[in-house]
Amino acid sequence: MTKIEQLVERFPIGLQAALRSSLDNVALWKYAGEESLRNGDMALAEEAVRVALKMSPSDPDLQSGLASIFVQTRRFSAAAAILETLQSRDNLSPKSTYMLARALYHDGKLEAAQREFKKARDQWPDFTNEEVESLRHLLWPSCETKQAAANTS
């Protein structure tokens, strides 16, 4: 059994059948990753997205999806690297810019996080959710105090 076939076995029965019939379908692997993410299986989601990325390595949605998995699994440096690369090629969506701000913040890069948060807020002023609210303090000067504390650790 190949590595891909072993991976397919880890998905729900209905999805297994679809994947087996179309192992080279990028959209189906993306869907499998999204479903795994919704079910809280980060490892399986990551594997599915990586399979899709092998078939379509420059797909920004897949790259952003992998970055999202990295943020959710607290691999902030890896997430920031992907998102910064995407940003250098094209403008990120405001949601991805928020994700970049979060990754940078948790990676200890507070000034960069503050800059990205402000950029996202300017692009998408009406967007709010719990995650964004948790980053709202980046707009305030107290961020400098946290940066100084982080530099002394």
CSV table of C-alpha atoms in Angstrom, one decimal, residues 41-147:
chain,number,residue,atom,x,y,z
A,41,ASP,CA,-7.9,16.7,13.1
A,42,MET,CA,-5.0,19.0,12.5
A,43,ALA,CA,-2.5,16.3,11.5
A,44,LEU,CA,-4.8,14.8,8.9
A,45,ALA,CA,-5.7,18.3,7.6
A,46,GLU,CA,-2.0,19.1,7.2
A,47,GLU,CA,-1.3,15.9,5.4
A,48,ALA,CA,-4.2,16.5,3.0
A,49,VAL,CA,-3.2,20.0,2.3
A,50,ARG,CA,0.4,18.9,1.7
A,51,VAL,CA,-0.7,16.3,-0.8
A,52,ALA,CA,-2.7,19.0,-2.7
A,53,LEU,CA,0.3,21.4,-2.5
A,54,LYS,CA,2.5,18.8,-4.2
A,55,MET,CA,0.0,18.8,-7.1
A,56,SER,CA,-0.4,22.6,-7.1
A,57,PRO,CA,2.5,24.2,-5.3
A,58,SER,CA,1.8,27.8,-6.2
A,59,ASP,CA,-1.9,27.7,-5.1
A,60,PRO,CA,-2.2,30.7,-2.7
A,61,ASP,CA,-5.4,29.2,-1.1
A,62,LEU,CA,-3.6,26.0,-0.2
A,63,GLN,CA,-0.6,27.9,1.1
A,64,SER,CA,-2.8,30.0,3.2
A,65,GLY,CA,-4.6,26.9,4.4
A,66,LEU,CA,-1.3,25.4,5.5
A,67,ALA,CA,-0.4,28.6,7.3
A,68,SER,CA,-3.8,28.5,9.1
A,69,ILE,CA,-3.0,25.0,10.3
A,70,PHE,CA,0.4,26.1,11.5
A,71,VAL,CA,-1.2,29.0,13.4
A,72,GLN,CA,-3.7,26.6,15.0
A,73,THR,CA,-0.9,24.2,16.0
A,74,ARG,CA,1.2,27.0,17.3
A,75,ARG,CA,3.9,26.9,14.7
A,76,PHE,CA,3.9,30.6,14.3
A,77,SER,CA,7.3,31.1,12.6
A,78,ALA,CA,6.3,28.6,9.8
A,79,ALA,CA,3.0,30.3,9.4
A,80,ALA,CA,4.5,33.8,9.2
A,81,ALA,CA,7.1,32.6,6.6
A,82,ILE,CA,4.3,31.3,4.3
A,83,LEU,CA,2.1,34.3,4.7
A,84,GLU,CA,5.0,36.8,4.2
A,85,THR,CA,6.0,34.9,1.0
A,86,LEU,CA,2.4,35.2,-0.2
A,87,GLN,CA,2.3,38.8,0.8
A,88,SER,CA,5.5,39.5,-1.2
A,89,ARG,CA,3.9,38.1,-4.4
A,90,ASP,CA,0.4,39.6,-4.0
A,91,ASN,CA,-1.7,41.3,-1.4
A,92,LEU,CA,-3.1,39.0,1.2
A,93,SER,CA,-6.8,39.1,2.0
A,94,PRO,CA,-7.5,41.0,5.2
A,95,LYS,CA,-8.3,37.7,7.0
A,96,SER,CA,-4.9,36.3,6.0
A,97,THR,CA,-3.3,39.6,7.0
A,98,TYR,CA,-4.9,39.2,10.5
A,99,MET,CA,-3.5,35.7,10.6
A,100,LEU,CA,-0.1,37.0,9.7
A,101,ALA,CA,-0.4,39.6,12.5
A,102,ARG,CA,-1.3,36.8,14.9
A,103,ALA,CA,1.6,34.6,13.8
A,104,LEU,CA,4.1,37.5,14.1
A,105,TYR,CA,2.7,38.5,17.5
A,106,HIS,CA,3.1,35.0,18.9
A,107,ASP,CA,6.5,34.7,17.3
A,108,GLY,CA,7.6,37.8,19.3
A,109,LYS,CA,7.7,40.2,16.4
A,110,LEU,CA,5.4,42.8,17.9
A,111,GLU,CA,6.2,45.8,15.7
A,112,ALA,CA,5.6,43.8,12.5
A,113,ALA,CA,2.4,42.3,14.1
A,114,GLN,CA,1.2,45.8,14.9
A,115,ARG,CA,1.9,46.9,11.3
A,116,GLU,CA,0.0,44.0,9.8
A,117,PHE,CA,-2.9,44.3,12.2
A,118,LYS,CA,-3.3,48.0,11.2
A,119,LYS,CA,-3.1,47.1,7.5
A,120,ALA,CA,-5.8,44.5,7.9
A,121,ARG,CA,-8.0,46.8,9.9
A,122,ASP,CA,-7.7,49.5,7.2
A,123,GLN,CA,-8.6,46.9,4.5
A,124,TRP,CA,-11.5,45.4,6.4
A,125,PRO,CA,-12.7,47.7,9.2
A,126,ASP,CA,-16.0,45.9,9.8
A,127,PHE,CA,-14.4,42.5,10.4
A,128,THR,CA,-14.6,41.3,14.0
A,129,ASN,CA,-14.3,37.9,15.6
A,130,GLU,CA,-12.8,36.6,18.8
A,131,GLU,CA,-9.3,36.2,17.3
A,132,VAL,CA,-9.2,39.7,16.0
A,133,GLU,CA,-10.5,41.1,19.2
A,134,SER,CA,-7.6,39.3,21.0
A,135,LEU,CA,-5.2,41.3,18.8
A,136,ARG,CA,-6.9,44.7,19.2
A,137,HIS,CA,-4.3,45.7,21.8
A,138,LEU,CA,-1.7,45.8,18.9
A,139,LEU,CA,-3.2,49.2,18.0
A,140,TRP,CA,-2.3,50.7,21.3
A,141,PRO,CA,1.1,51.9,22.6
A,142,SER,CA,1.2,49.2,25.3
A,143,CYS,CA,2.6,47.0,22.6
A,144,GLU,CA,5.9,48.8,23.0
A,145,THR,CA,5.9,47.8,26.7
A,146,LYS,CA,5.4,44.1,25.7
A,147,GLN,CA,8.2,44.4,23.1
